[in-house]
PDB file of C-alpha atoms in Angstrom:
ATOM      1  CA  UNK D1069      90.493 102.222 113.057  1.00 46.00           C
ATOM      2  CA  UNK D1070      87.091 102.532 111.405  1.00 49.00           C
ATOM      3  CA  UNK D1071      88.465 103.875 108.100  1.00 71.00           C
ATOM      4  CA  UNK D1072      87.523 101.808 105.072  1.00 79.00           C
ATOM      5  CA  UNK D1073      90.492 101.106 102.786  1.00 88.00           C
ATOM      6  CA  UNK D1074      90.323 102.133  99.146  1.00 89.00           C
ATOM      7  CA  UNK D1075      89.155  99.309  96.870  1.00 94.00           C
ATOM      8  CA  UNK D1076      87.894  97.231  99.825  1.00 92.00           C
ATOM      9  CA  UNK D1077      84.458  96.786  98.240  1.00 91.00           C
ATOM     10  CA  UNK D1078      85.997  95.877  94.869  1.00 95.00           C
ATOM     11  CA  UNK D1079      88.225  93.312  96.538  1.00 95.00           C
ATOM     12  CA  UNK D1080      85.300  91.752  98.435  1.00 91.00           C
ATOM     13  CA  UNK D1081      83.341  91.441  95.189  1.00 92.00           C
ATOM     14  CA  UNK D1082      86.295  89.854  93.411  1.00 93.00           C
ATOM     15  CA  UNK D1083      86.847  87.393  96.293  1.00 91.00           C
ATOM     16  CA  UNK D1084      83.184  86.374  96.327  1.00 88.00           C
ATOM     17  CA  UNK D1085      83.387  85.698  92.606  1.00 89.00           C
ATOM     18  CA  UNK D1086      86.644  83.745  92.997  1.00 86.00           C
ATOM     19  CA  UNK D1087      85.298  81.236  95.554  1.00 83.00           C
ATOM     20  CA  UNK D1088      81.988  80.715  93.770  1.00 81.00           C
ATOM     21  CA  UNK D1089      81.673  77.091  92.707  1.00 73.00           C
ATOM     22  CA  UNK D1090      84.104  75.708  95.299  1.00 73.00           C
ATOM     23  CA  UNK D1091      82.482  73.272  97.723  1.00 70.00           C
ATOM     24  CA  UNK D1092      81.948  75.078 101.020  1.00 71.00           C
ATOM     25  CA  UNK D1093      83.045  72.016 102.991  1.00 76.00           C
ATOM     26  CA  UNK D1094      86.359  71.976 101.146  1.00 70.00           C
ATOM     27  CA  UNK D1095      86.817  75.698 101.827  1.00 72.00           C
ATOM     28  CA  UNK D1096      86.046  75.181 105.513  1.00 69.00           C
ATOM     29  CA  UNK D1097      88.544  72.320 105.861  1.00 72.00           C
ATOM     30  CA  UNK D1098      91.229  74.301 104.054  1.00 67.00           C
ATOM     31  CA  UNK D1099      90.536  77.326 106.258  1.00 66.00           C
ATOM     32  CA  UNK D1100      90.869  75.232 109.426  1.00 68.00           C
ATOM     33  CA  UNK D1101      94.215  73.950 108.139  1.00 69.00           C
ATOM     34  CA  UNK D1102      95.408  77.505 107.484  1.00 66.00           C
ATOM     35  CA  UNK D1103      94.270  78.726 110.904  1.00 65.00           C
ATOM     36  CA  UNK D1104      96.255  75.940 112.561  1.00 65.00           C
ATOM     37  CA  UNK D1105      99.358  76.833 110.550  1.00 62.00           C
ATOM     38  CA  UNK D1106      99.147  80.567 111.218  1.00 58.00           C
ATOM     39  CA  UNK D1107      98.892  79.968 114.960  1.00 61.00           C
ATOM     40  CA  UNK D1108     102.271  78.229 114.816  1.00 58.00           C
ATOM     41  CA  UNK D1109     105.410  80.368 114.986  1.00 59.00           C
ATOM     42  CA  UNK D1110     107.683  77.660 113.543  1.00 59.00           C
ATOM     43  CA  UNK D1111     109.110  78.156 110.033  1.00 60.00           C
ATOM     44  CA  UNK D1112     107.148  76.394 107.306  1.00 53.00           C
ATOM     45  CA  UNK D1113     108.719  73.211 105.908  1.00 50.00           C
ATOM     46  CA  UNK D1114     106.547  73.338 102.771  1.00 55.00           C
ATOM     47  CA  UNK D1115     104.450  75.965 100.970  1.00 57.00           C
ATOM     48  CA  UNK D1116     101.416  76.812 103.106  1.00 61.00           C
ATOM     49  CA  UNK D1117      99.189  77.327 100.077  1.00 69.00           C
ATOM     50  CA  UNK D1118      99.381  73.720  98.925  1.00 62.00           C
ATOM     51  CA  UNK D1119      96.425  73.605  96.504  1.00 75.00           C
ATOM     52  CA  UNK D1120      93.956  75.759  94.593  1.00 82.00           C
ATOM     53  CA  UNK D1121      91.406  75.236  97.384  1.00 82.00           C
ATOM     54  CA  UNK D1122      93.937  76.331 100.028  1.00 81.00           C
ATOM     55  CA  UNK D1123      94.691  79.426  97.935  1.00 85.00           C
ATOM     56  CA  UNK D1124      90.991  80.275  97.625  1.00 84.00           C
ATOM     57  CA  UNK D1125      90.467  79.692 101.358  1.00 83.00           C
ATOM     58  CA  UNK D1126      93.444  81.910 102.182  1.00 82.00           C
ATOM     59  CA  UNK D1127      92.178  84.679  99.928  1.00 84.00           C
ATOM     60  CA  UNK D1128      88.669  84.613 101.400  1.00 83.00           C
ATOM     61  CA  UNK D1129      89.842  84.152 104.992  1.00 80.00           C
ATOM     62  CA  UNK D1130      92.988  86.285 105.207  1.00 85.00           C
ATOM     63  CA  UNK D1131      93.188  88.669 102.266  1.00 91.00           C
ATOM     64  CA  UNK D1132      90.662  91.280 103.506  1.00 91.00           C
ATOM     65  CA  UNK D1133      92.522  91.590 106.821  1.00 91.00           C
ATOM     66  CA  UNK D1134      95.951  91.757 105.203  1.00 94.00           C
ATOM     67  CA  UNK D1135      94.643  94.349 102.761  1.00 96.00           C
ATOM     68  CA  UNK D1136      93.210  96.457 105.609  1.00 95.00           C
ATOM     69  CA  UNK D1137      96.445  96.324 107.616  1.00 96.00           C
ATOM     70  CA  UNK D1138      98.663  97.156 104.629  1.00 97.00           C
ATOM     71  CA  UNK D1139      96.303  99.967 103.635  1.00 97.00           C
ATOM     72  CA  UNK D1140      96.792 101.655 107.018  1.00 96.00           C
ATOM     73  CA  UNK D1141     100.559 101.193 106.751  1.00 97.00           C
ATOM     74  CA  UNK D1142     100.932 102.460 103.194  1.00 97.00           C
ATOM     75  CA  UNK D1143      98.592 105.429 103.654  1.00 96.00           C
ATOM     76  CA  UNK D1144     100.797 106.378 106.612  1.00 94.00           C
ATOM     77  CA  UNK D1145     103.934 106.055 104.468  1.00 95.00           C
ATOM     78  CA  UNK D1146     102.286 108.104 101.718  1.00 95.00           C
ATOM     79  CA  UNK D1147     101.801 110.823 104.327  1.00 91.00           C
ATOM     80  CA  UNK D1148     105.579 111.156 104.539  1.00 91.00           C
ATOM     81  CA  UNK D1149     105.580 112.320 100.921  1.00 91.00           C
ATOM     82  CA  UNK D1150     106.599 109.064  99.222  1.00 94.00           C
ATOM     83  CA  UNK D1151     105.249 108.902  95.651  1.00 95.00           C
ATOM     84  CA  UNK D1152     106.394 105.598  94.137  1.00 97.00           C
ATOM     85  CA  UNK D1153     105.824 104.936  90.470  1.00 98.00           C
ATOM     86  CA  UNK D1154     106.788 101.254  90.732  1.00 98.00           C
ATOM     87  CA  UNK D1155     106.134  98.562  93.342  1.00 98.00           C
ATOM     88  CA  UNK D1156     107.645  95.113  93.863  1.00 98.00           C
ATOM     89  CA  UNK D1157     105.958  92.714  96.310  1.00 98.00           C
ATOM     90  CA  UNK D1158     108.199  89.838  97.437  1.00 98.00           C
ATOM     91  CA  UNK D1159     106.246  86.742  98.456  1.00 95.00           C
ATOM     92  CA  UNK D1160     103.041  88.619  97.701  1.00 96.00           C
ATOM     93  CA  UNK D1161     100.795  85.615  97.050  1.00 93.00           C
ATOM     94  CA  UNK D1162      97.373  86.724  95.835  1.00 95.00           C
ATOM     95  CA  UNK D1163      98.281  90.417  95.928  1.00 97.00           C
ATOM     96  CA  UNK D1164      96.833  91.978  99.094  1.00 97.00           C
ATOM     97  CA  UNK D1165      99.701  94.490  99.352  1.00 98.00           C
ATOM     98  CA  UNK D1166      99.249  95.411  95.690  1.00 98.00           C
ATOM     99  CA  UNK D1167      95.610  96.336  96.327  1.00 98.00           C
ATOM    100  CA  UNK D1168      96.671  98.382  99.357  1.00 98.00           C
ATOM    101  CA  UNK D1169      99.407 100.207  97.443  1.00 98.00           C
ATOM    102  CA  UNK D1170      97.082 101.071  94.578  1.00 98.00           C
ATOM    103  CA  UNK D1171      94.762 102.704  97.091  1.00 97.00           C
ATOM    104  CA  UNK D1172      97.515 104.571  98.939  1.00 97.00           C
ATOM    105  CA  UNK D1173      99.604 105.956  96.069  1.00 97.00           C
ATOM    106  CA  UNK D1174      98.011 107.798  93.153  1.00 96.00           C
ATOM    107  CA  UNK D1175     101.483 107.945  91.611  1.00 97.00           C
ATOM    108  CA  UNK D1176     101.733 104.165  91.209  1.00 98.00           C
ATOM    109  CA  UNK D1177     102.063 103.007  87.587  1.00 98.00           C
ATOM    110  CA  UNK D1178     103.495  99.478  87.708  1.00 98.00           C
ATOM    111  CA  UNK D1179     103.090  96.600  90.163  1.00 98.00           C
ATOM    112  CA  UNK D1180     104.886  93.262  90.159  1.00 98.00           C
ATOM    113  CA  UNK D1181     104.011  90.479  92.605  1.00 98.00           C
ATOM    114  CA  UNK D1182     106.507  87.632  93.037  1.00 98.00           C
ATOM    115  CA  UNK D1183     105.640  84.333  94.725  1.00 95.00           C
ATOM    116  CA  UNK D1184     106.548  80.647  94.468  1.00 92.00           C
ATOM    117  CA  UNK D1185     102.956  79.323  94.391  1.00 91.00           C
ATOM    118  CA  UNK D1186     101.527  79.421  90.880  1.00 94.00           C
ATOM    119  CA  UNK D1187      97.958  78.860  92.097  1.00 92.00           C
ATOM    120  CA  UNK D1188      98.245  81.974  94.269  1.00 93.00           C
ATOM    121  CA  UNK D1189      99.549  83.990  91.337  1.00 96.00           C
ATOM    122  CA  UNK D1190      96.732  82.709  89.115  1.00 95.00           C
ATOM    123  CA  UNK D1191      94.152  83.819  91.652  1.00 94.00           C
ATOM    124  CA  UNK D1192      95.896  87.171  92.043  1.00 97.00           C
ATOM    125  CA  UNK D1193      95.600  87.726  88.281  1.00 97.00           C
ATOM    126  CA  UNK D1194      91.936  86.761  88.422  1.00 96.00           C
ATOM    127  CA  UNK D1195      91.209  89.165  91.267  1.00 97.00           C
ATOM    128  CA  UNK D1196      92.707  92.232  89.545  1.00 97.00           C
ATOM    129  CA  UNK D1197      91.231  91.473  86.117  1.00 96.00           C
ATOM    130  CA  UNK D1198      88.331  93.902  86.547  1.00 94.00           C
ATOM    131  CA  UNK D1199      89.976  96.353  88.973  1.00 96.00           C
ATOM    132  CA  UNK D1200      89.159 100.021  88.379  1.00 97.00           C
ATOM    133  CA  UNK D1201      92.747 101.031  89.217  1.00 97.00           C
ATOM    134  CA  UNK D1202      94.908 101.002  86.063  1.00 97.00           C
ATOM    135  CA  UNK D1203      97.966 100.014  88.118  1.00 97.00           C
ATOM    136  CA  UNK D1204      96.102  97.061  89.621  1.00 97.00           C
ATOM    137  CA  UNK D1205      94.475  95.940  86.402  1.00 97.00           C
ATOM    138  CA  UNK D1206      97.873  95.858  84.685  1.00 97.00           C
ATOM    139  CA  UNK D1207      99.761  94.249  87.598  1.00 98.00           C
ATOM    140  CA  UNK D1208     102.180  91.430  86.786  1.00 98.00           C
ATOM    141  CA  UNK D1209     102.127  88.214  88.827  1.00 98.00           C
ATOM    142  CA  UNK D1210     105.336  86.225  88.281  1.00 98.00           C
ATOM    143  CA  UNK D1211     106.614  82.984  89.754  1.00 97.00           C
ATOM    144  CA  UNK D1212     109.890  83.296  91.689  1.00 96.00           C
ATOM    145  CA  UNK D1213     111.490  81.630  94.696  1.00 92.00           C
ATOM    146  CA  UNK D1214     113.016  83.431  97.677  1.00 89.00           C
ATOM    147  CA  UNK D1215     116.779  83.533  97.274  1.00 88.00           C
ATOM    148  CA  UNK D1216     116.403  83.512  93.486  1.00 92.00           C
ATOM    149  CA  UNK D1217     114.372  86.644  92.902  1.00 95.00           C
ATOM    150  CA  UNK D1218     114.857  88.241  89.464  1.00 94.00           C
ATOM    151  CA  UNK D1219     117.175  91.235  89.361  1.00 93.00           C
ATOM    152  CA  UNK D1220     114.509  93.919  89.438  1.00 94.00           C
ATOM    153  CA  UNK D1221     114.253  97.205  91.276  1.00 95.00           C
ATOM    154  CA  UNK D1222     111.363  99.438  92.293  1.00 98.00           C
ATOM    155  CA  UNK D1223     110.575 102.651  94.125  1.00 98.00           C
ATOM    156  CA  UNK D1224     108.710 100.605  96.757  1.00 98.00           C
ATOM    157  CA  UNK D1225     109.345  97.017  97.862  1.00 98.00           C
ATOM    158  CA  UNK D1226     106.922  95.301 100.243  1.00 98.00           C
ATOM    159  CA  UNK D1227     107.333  92.145 102.335  1.00 98.00           C
ATOM    160  CA  UNK D1228     104.127  91.398 104.226  1.00 96.00           C
ATOM    161  CA  UNK D1229     103.146  88.469 106.449  1.00 93.00           C
ATOM    162  CA  UNK D1230     106.014  86.384 105.062  1.00 93.00           C
ATOM    163  CA  UNK D1231     108.816  86.369 107.647  1.00 94.00           C
ATOM    164  CA  UNK D1232     107.001  84.034 110.069  1.00 89.00           C
ATOM    165  CA  UNK D1233     107.272  81.274 107.456  1.00 86.00           C
ATOM    166  CA  UNK D1234     111.103  81.513 107.429  1.00 90.00           C
ATOM    167  CA  UNK D1235     113.969  80.826 109.803  1.00 91.00           C
ATOM    168  CA  UNK D1236     116.128  83.767 110.905  1.00 93.00           C
ATOM    169  CA  UNK D1237     118.775  83.299 108.205  1.00 94.00           C
ATOM    170  CA  UNK D1238     116.072  83.238 105.530  1.00 94.00           C
ATOM    171  CA  UNK D1239     114.397  86.284 107.063  1.00 96.00           C
ATOM    172  CA  UNK D1240     117.655  88.236 106.959  1.00 96.00           C
ATOM    173  CA  UNK D1241     118.247  87.195 103.350  1.00 96.00           C
ATOM    174  CA  UNK D1242     114.758  88.280 102.306  1.00 97.00           C
ATOM    175  CA  UNK D1243     115.122  91.695 103.947  1.00 97.00           C
ATOM    176  CA  UNK D1244     118.515  92.126 102.279  1.00 97.00           C
ATOM    177  CA  UNK D1245     116.936  91.226  98.920  1.00 97.00           C
ATOM    178  CA  UNK D1246     114.240  93.851  99.498  1.00 98.00           C
ATOM    179  CA  UNK D1247     116.813  96.523 100.390  1.00 98.00           C
ATOM    180  CA  UNK D1248     118.884  95.789  97.274  1.00 97.00           C
ATOM    181  CA  UNK D1249     115.836  96.250  95.086  1.00 97.00           C
ATOM    182  CA  UNK D1250     113.968  99.166  96.642  1.00 97.00           C
ATOM    183  CA  UNK D1251     114.310 102.886  97.300  1.00 97.00           C
ATOM    184  CA  UNK D1252     111.833 102.358 100.130  1.00 98.00           C
ATOM    185  CA  UNK D1253     110.982  99.114 101.936  1.00 98.00           C
ATOM    186  CA  UNK D1254     107.876  98.263 103.959  1.00 98.00           C
ATOM    187  CA  UNK D1255     107.695  95.115 106.100  1.00 98.00           C
ATOM    188  CA  UNK D1256     104.587  94.017 108.015  1.00 98.00           C
ATOM    189  CA  UNK D1257     103.840  91.060 110.273  1.00 96.00           C
ATOM    190  CA  UNK D1258     101.038  89.948 112.613  1.00 93.00           C
ATOM    191  CA  UNK D1259     100.698  92.179 115.674  1.00 95.00           C
ATOM    192  CA  UNK D1260     101.875  89.523 118.119  1.00 93.00           C
ATOM    193  CA  UNK D1261     104.902  89.561 120.418  1.00 94.00           C
ATOM    194  CA  UNK D1262     106.847  87.331 118.023  1.00 93.00           C
ATOM    195  CA  UNK D1263     105.769  89.439 115.023  1.00 94.00           C
ATOM    196  CA  UNK D1264     106.981  92.541 116.848  1.00 96.00           C
ATOM    197  CA  UNK D1265     110.287  90.810 117.644  1.00 95.00           C
ATOM    198  CA  UNK D1266     110.780  90.179 113.935  1.00 96.00           C
ATOM    199  CA  UNK D1267     110.049  93.856 113.222  1.00 97.00           C
ATOM    200  CA  UNK D1268     112.689  94.912 115.757  1.00 96.00           C
ATOM    201  CA  UNK D1269     115.267  92.751 113.969  1.00 96.00           C
ATOM    202  CA  UNK D1270     114.303  94.241 110.589  1.00 98.00           C
ATOM    203  CA  UNK D1271     114.414  97.747 112.065  1.00 98.00           C
ATOM    204  CA  UNK D1272     117.937  97.134 113.369  1.00 97.00           C
ATOM    205  CA  UNK D1273     119.112  95.899 109.954  1.00 97.00           C
ATOM    206  CA  UNK D1274     117.668  98.964 108.230  1.00 97.00           C
ATOM    207  CA  UNK D1275     119.223 101.407 110.689  1.00 97.00           C
ATOM    208  CA  UNK D1276     122.641  99.726 110.586  1.00 97.00           C
ATOM    209  CA  UNK D1277     122.588 100.119 106.800  1.00 97.00           C
ATOM    210  CA  UNK D1278     121.951 103.865 107.147  1.00 96.00           C
ATOM    211  CA  UNK D1279     118.314 103.789 106.064  1.00 96.00           C
ATOM    212  CA  UNK D1280     115.920 106.429 107.416  1.00 94.00           C
ATOM    213  CA  UNK D1281     112.788 105.249 109.196  1.00 94.00           C
ATOM    214  CA  UNK D1282     109.458 106.299 107.674  1.00 94.00           C
ATOM    215  CA  UNK D1283     107.354 104.699 110.403  1.00 94.00           C
ATOM    216  CA  UNK D1284     105.918 103.801 112.730  1.00 96.00           C
ATOM    217  CA  UNK D1285     108.756 104.984 114.992  1.00 95.00           C
ATOM    218  CA  UNK D1286     109.219 108.785 115.281  1.00 94.00           C
ATOM    219  CA  UNK D1287     112.889 108.197 116.237  1.00 94.00           C
ATOM    220  CA  UNK D1288     115.797 105.840 115.518  1.00 93.00           C
ATOM    221  CA  UNK D1289     116.745 105.121 119.157  1.00 95.00           C
ATOM    222  CA  UNK D1290     116.147 101.773 120.879  1.00 94.00           C
ATOM    223  CA  UNK D1291     112.483 100.875 121.326  1.00 94.00           C
ATOM    224  CA  UNK D1292     111.380 102.377 124.679  1.00 94.00           C
ATOM    225  CA  UNK D1293     108.567  99.927 125.415  1.00 91.00           C
ATOM    226  CA  UNK D1294     108.966  97.982 128.631  1.00 75.00           C
ATOM    227  CA  UNK D1295     109.750  94.284 128.588  1.00 76.00           C
ATOM    228  CA  UNK D1296     106.527  92.328 128.122  1.00 79.00           C
ATOM    229  CA  UNK D1297     104.956  95.043 125.970  1.00 90.00           C
ATOM    230  CA  UNK D1298     105.063  95.230 122.197  1.00 94.00           C
ATOM    231  CA  UNK D1299     104.357  97.787 119.478  1.00 95.00           C
ATOM    232  CA  UNK D1300     101.353  96.899 117.356  1.00 96.00           C
ATOM    233  CA  UNK D1301      98.349  98.531 115.744  1.00 97.00           C
ATOM    234  CA  UNK D1302      94.941  97.565 114.400  1.00 95.00           C
ATOM    235  CA  UNK D1303      92.806  97.928 111.284  1.00 93.00           C
ATOM    236  CA  UNK D1304      89.066  97.334 111.199  1.00 87.00           C
ATOM    237  CA  UNK D1305      87.893  94.879 108.551  1.00 84.00           C
ATOM    238  CA  UNK D1306      84.322  94.705 107.246  1.00 73.00           C
ATOM    239  CA  UNK D1307      83.308  91.056 106.861  1.00 66.00           C
ATOM    240  CA  UNK D1308      81.308  89.818 103.904  1.00 61.00           C
ATOM    241  CA  UNK D1309      78.763  87.017 104.433  1.00 63.00           C
ATOM    242  CA  UNK D1310      81.283  84.555 102.973  1.00 62.00           C
ATOM    243  CA  UNK D1311      83.989  85.860 105.285  1.00 56.00           C
ATOM    244  CA  UNK D1312      81.746  85.409 108.333  1.00 58.00           C
ATOM    245  CA  UNK D1313      80.865  81.853 107.325  1.00 61.00           C
ATOM    246  CA  UNK D1314      84.497  80.839 106.882  1.00 59.00           C
ATOM    247  CA  UNK D1315      85.555  82.390 110.178  1.00 58.00           C
ATOM    248  CA  UNK D1316      82.512  81.185 112.087  1.00 62.00           C
ATOM    249  CA  UNK D1317      81.883  84.747 113.235  1.00 59.00           C
ATOM    250  CA  UNK D1318      78.681  86.669 113.797  1.00 63.00           C
ATOM    251  CA  UNK D1319      80.000  90.243 113.890  1.00 57.00           C
ATOM    252  CA  UNK D1320      80.062  92.276 110.688  1.00 60.00           C
ATOM    253  CA  UNK D1321      83.658  93.328 111.378  1.00 64.00           C
ATOM    254  CA  UNK D1322      86.942  92.233 112.948  1.00 77.00           C
ATOM    255  CA  UNK D1323      90.099  94.026 114.045  1.00 87.00           C
ATOM    256  CA  UNK D1324      93.345  92.927 112.421  1.00 91.00           C
ATOM    257  CA  UNK D1325      96.402  93.467 114.647  1.00 95.00           C
ATOM    258  CA  UNK D1326      99.721  94.120 112.913  1.00 97.00           C
ATOM    259  CA  UNK D1327     103.288  95.350 113.454  1.00 97.00           C
ATOM    260  CA  UNK D1328     105.299  97.124 110.790  1.00 98.00           C
ATOM    261  CA  UNK D1329     108.393  99.073 109.867  1.00 98.00           C
ATOM    262  CA  UNK D1330     109.158 101.196 106.825  1.00 97.00           C
ATOM    263  CA  UNK D1331     112.356 102.925 105.771  1.00 97.00           C
ATOM    264  CA  UNK D1332     113.923 104.805 102.873  1.00 96.00           C
ATOM    265  CA  UNK D1333     117.371 104.209 101.404  1.00 96.00           C
ATOM    266  CA  UNK D1334     120.086 106.809 102.065  1.00 93.00           C
ATOM    267  CA  UNK D1335     119.316 110.010 100.169  1.00 89.00           C
ATOM    268  CA  UNK D1336     115.677 109.204  99.458  1.00 90.00           C
ATOM    269  CA  UNK D1337     114.283 110.899 102.570  1.00 82.00           C
ATOM    270  CA  UNK D1338     115.958 114.150 101.511  1.00 80.00           C
ATOM    271  CA  UNK D1339     113.430 114.386  98.678  1.00 72.00           C
ATOM    272  CA  UNK D1340     110.401 113.936 100.950  1.00 72.00           C
ATOM    273  CA  UNK D1341     108.738 117.074 102.258  1.00 59.00           C
ATOM    274  CA  UNK D1342     106.480 115.816 105.048  1.00 55.00           C
ATOM    275  CA  UNK D1343     107.551 116.561 108.598  1.00 58.00           C
ATOM    276  CA  UNK D1344     108.453 113.842 111.088  1.00 63.00           C
ATOM    277  CA  UNK D1345     105.540 112.841 113.318  1.00 67.00           C
ATOM    278  CA  UNK D1346     105.219 114.539 116.683  1.00 83.00           C
ATOM    279  CA  UNK D1347     104.681 111.093 118.182  1.00 93.00           C
ATOM    280  CA  UNK D1348     102.903 107.805 117.521  1.00 96.00           C
ATOM    281  CA  UNK D1349      99.743 106.833 119.407  1.00 96.00           C
ATOM    282  CA  UNK D1350     100.359 103.353 120.835  1.00 96.00           C
ATOM    283  CA  UNK D1351      96.968 102.473 122.322  1.00 94.00           C
ATOM    284  CA  UNK D1352      93.310 103.411 122.063  1.00 94.00           C
ATOM    285  CA  UNK D1353      93.014 107.036 123.294  1.00 95.00           C
ATOM    286  CA  UNK D1354      91.005 107.631 126.460  1.00 95.00           C
ATOM    287  CA  UNK D1355      88.514 110.377 125.652  1.00 92.00           C
ATOM    288  CA  UNK D1356      87.268 112.139 128.773  1.00 91.00           C
ATOM    289  CA  UNK D1357      85.233 115.263 129.362  1.00 91.00           C
ATOM    290  CA  UNK D1358      87.536 118.157 128.560  1.00 92.00           C
ATOM    291  CA  UNK D1359      90.677 116.170 127.674  1.00 95.00           C
ATOM    292  CA  UNK D1360      92.076 113.204 125.727  1.00 96.00           C
ATOM    293  CA  UNK D1361      94.749 110.930 127.193  1.00 96.00           C
ATOM    294  CA  UNK D1362      97.229 109.098 124.974  1.00 96.00           C
ATOM    295  CA  UNK D1363     100.038 106.586 125.319  1.00 96.00           C
ATOM    296  CA  UNK D1364     102.627 107.666 122.758  1.00 96.00           C
ATOM    297  CA  UNK D1365     106.082 106.962 121.401  1.00 95.00           C
ATOM    298  CA  UNK D1366     107.922 110.303 121.183  1.00 95.00           C
ATOM    299  CA  UNK D1367     110.569 111.703 118.805  1.00 94.00           C
ATOM    300  CA  UNK D1368     113.064 111.887 121.690  1.00 94.00           C
ATOM    301  CA  UNK D1369     113.021 108.078 122.029  1.00 94.00           C
ATOM    302  CA  UNK D1370     110.805 107.886 125.111  1.00 94.00           C
ATOM    303  CA  UNK D1371     107.267 106.542 125.509  1.00 95.00           C
ATOM    304  CA  UNK D1372     104.554 107.494 127.967  1.00 94.00           C
ATOM    305  CA  UNK D1373     101.424 109.460 128.755  1.00 95.00           C
ATOM    306  CA  UNK D1374     100.364 112.619 126.924  1.00 94.00           C
ATOM    307  CA  UNK D1375      97.254 114.676 127.678  1.00 95.00           C
ATOM    308  CA  UNK D1376      95.624 117.176 125.328  1.00 94.00           C
ATOM    309  CA  UNK D1377      93.069 119.382 127.082  1.00 94.00           C
ATOM    310  CA  UNK D1378      90.200 121.427 125.729  1.00 92.00           C
ATOM    311  CA  UNK D1379      92.285 124.526 126.362  1.00 91.00           C
ATOM    312  CA  UNK D1380      94.518 123.473 123.434  1.00 90.00           C
ATOM    313  CA  UNK D1381      91.796 124.554 120.991  1.00 90.00           C
ATOM    314  CA  UNK D1382      92.468 123.272 117.468  1.00 91.00           C
ATOM    315  CA  UNK D1383      94.895 120.644 118.750  1.00 92.00           C
ATOM    316  CA  UNK D1384      92.204 119.309 121.083  1.00 93.00           C
ATOM    317  CA  UNK D1385      89.753 119.020 118.185  1.00 93.00           C
ATOM    318  CA  UNK D1386      92.365 116.993 116.309  1.00 92.00           C
ATOM    319  CA  UNK D1387      92.981 114.871 119.404  1.00 93.00           C
ATOM    320  CA  UNK D1388      89.284 113.995 119.633  1.00 93.00           C
ATOM    321  CA  UNK D1389      89.481 112.507 116.140  1.00 93.00           C
ATOM    322  CA  UNK D1390      92.855 110.770 116.588  1.00 94.00           C
ATOM    323  CA  UNK D1391      93.004 106.987 116.870  1.00 94.00           C
ATOM    324  CA  UNK D1392      95.387 104.202 117.794  1.00 95.00           C
ATOM    325  CA  UNK D1393      98.272 104.189 115.306  1.00 94.00           C
ATOM    326  CA  UNK D1394      97.857 107.805 114.206  1.00 93.00           C
ATOM    327  CA  UNK D1395     100.371 110.574 114.673  1.00 91.00           C
ATOM    328  CA  UNK D1396      99.808 112.570 117.848  1.00 92.00           C
ATOM    329  CA  UNK D1397      98.197 115.912 116.886  1.00 89.00           C
TER     330      UNK D1397
END
């Protein structure tokens, strides 16, 4: 959880530059408005990013965390052997997923971000203008409305932190749009019980369509977690001074909780060479003298306790370094 995503420092610098000159009181008020909205689970009746100030506040307040979460997800997907040359981000706003993808996939050549809010797209263009990644620096930010996306396709389609703004029919339509356009699809949501519930629905749609899961599940059976529990992970985010001011926080970091699912269209997984995970670590490991205890989701569709002792040699050394969300060594 302590891993620093690629391009995190570049993104922080670009965000600091983007909010320079905006009255701090206006940023604070806009941030408070966004916090209130994100704590609601009701579908949005109007665009959440209603003004340039709201867009800037969102980018400074939320973009580092979204970038960190998507970086963990996409690095994991890259570990399955996926090497996309093109990426399409539906509802991508200021481009957090684009930054994450550029860091995860050296193969990436083209990025297109689609969103309905022109101010968000403008800021996204501004943020990538000086990016060191050629794919990022040349990314296209284009206005489009859900339900009327242009007829494009890509090796990778992402939908991140968008579904909570939609009702169930709109969510299903957006996932269907992503599947029509992508060879692989990644969907991420906040790591809350309702975010996890949305991921379960997306997972079911993908499996019914014959898609192969890339993560986080090591199996395609029903989720084995007990009622009242939910599958989620965390990414550590380094806070800039501006970030701390907006969030009213004193710590130099925060932990972003997220849920996710990724899958490949029929036939795509056949071209990937990485082996299926031996299991997914579901909680912080308990590291004791001589052994490490894990809670894991297993390839056989069960979940429970696993212990790796010092007697396991190389596997134990890997277990000492393993973290929540990783594959079980």
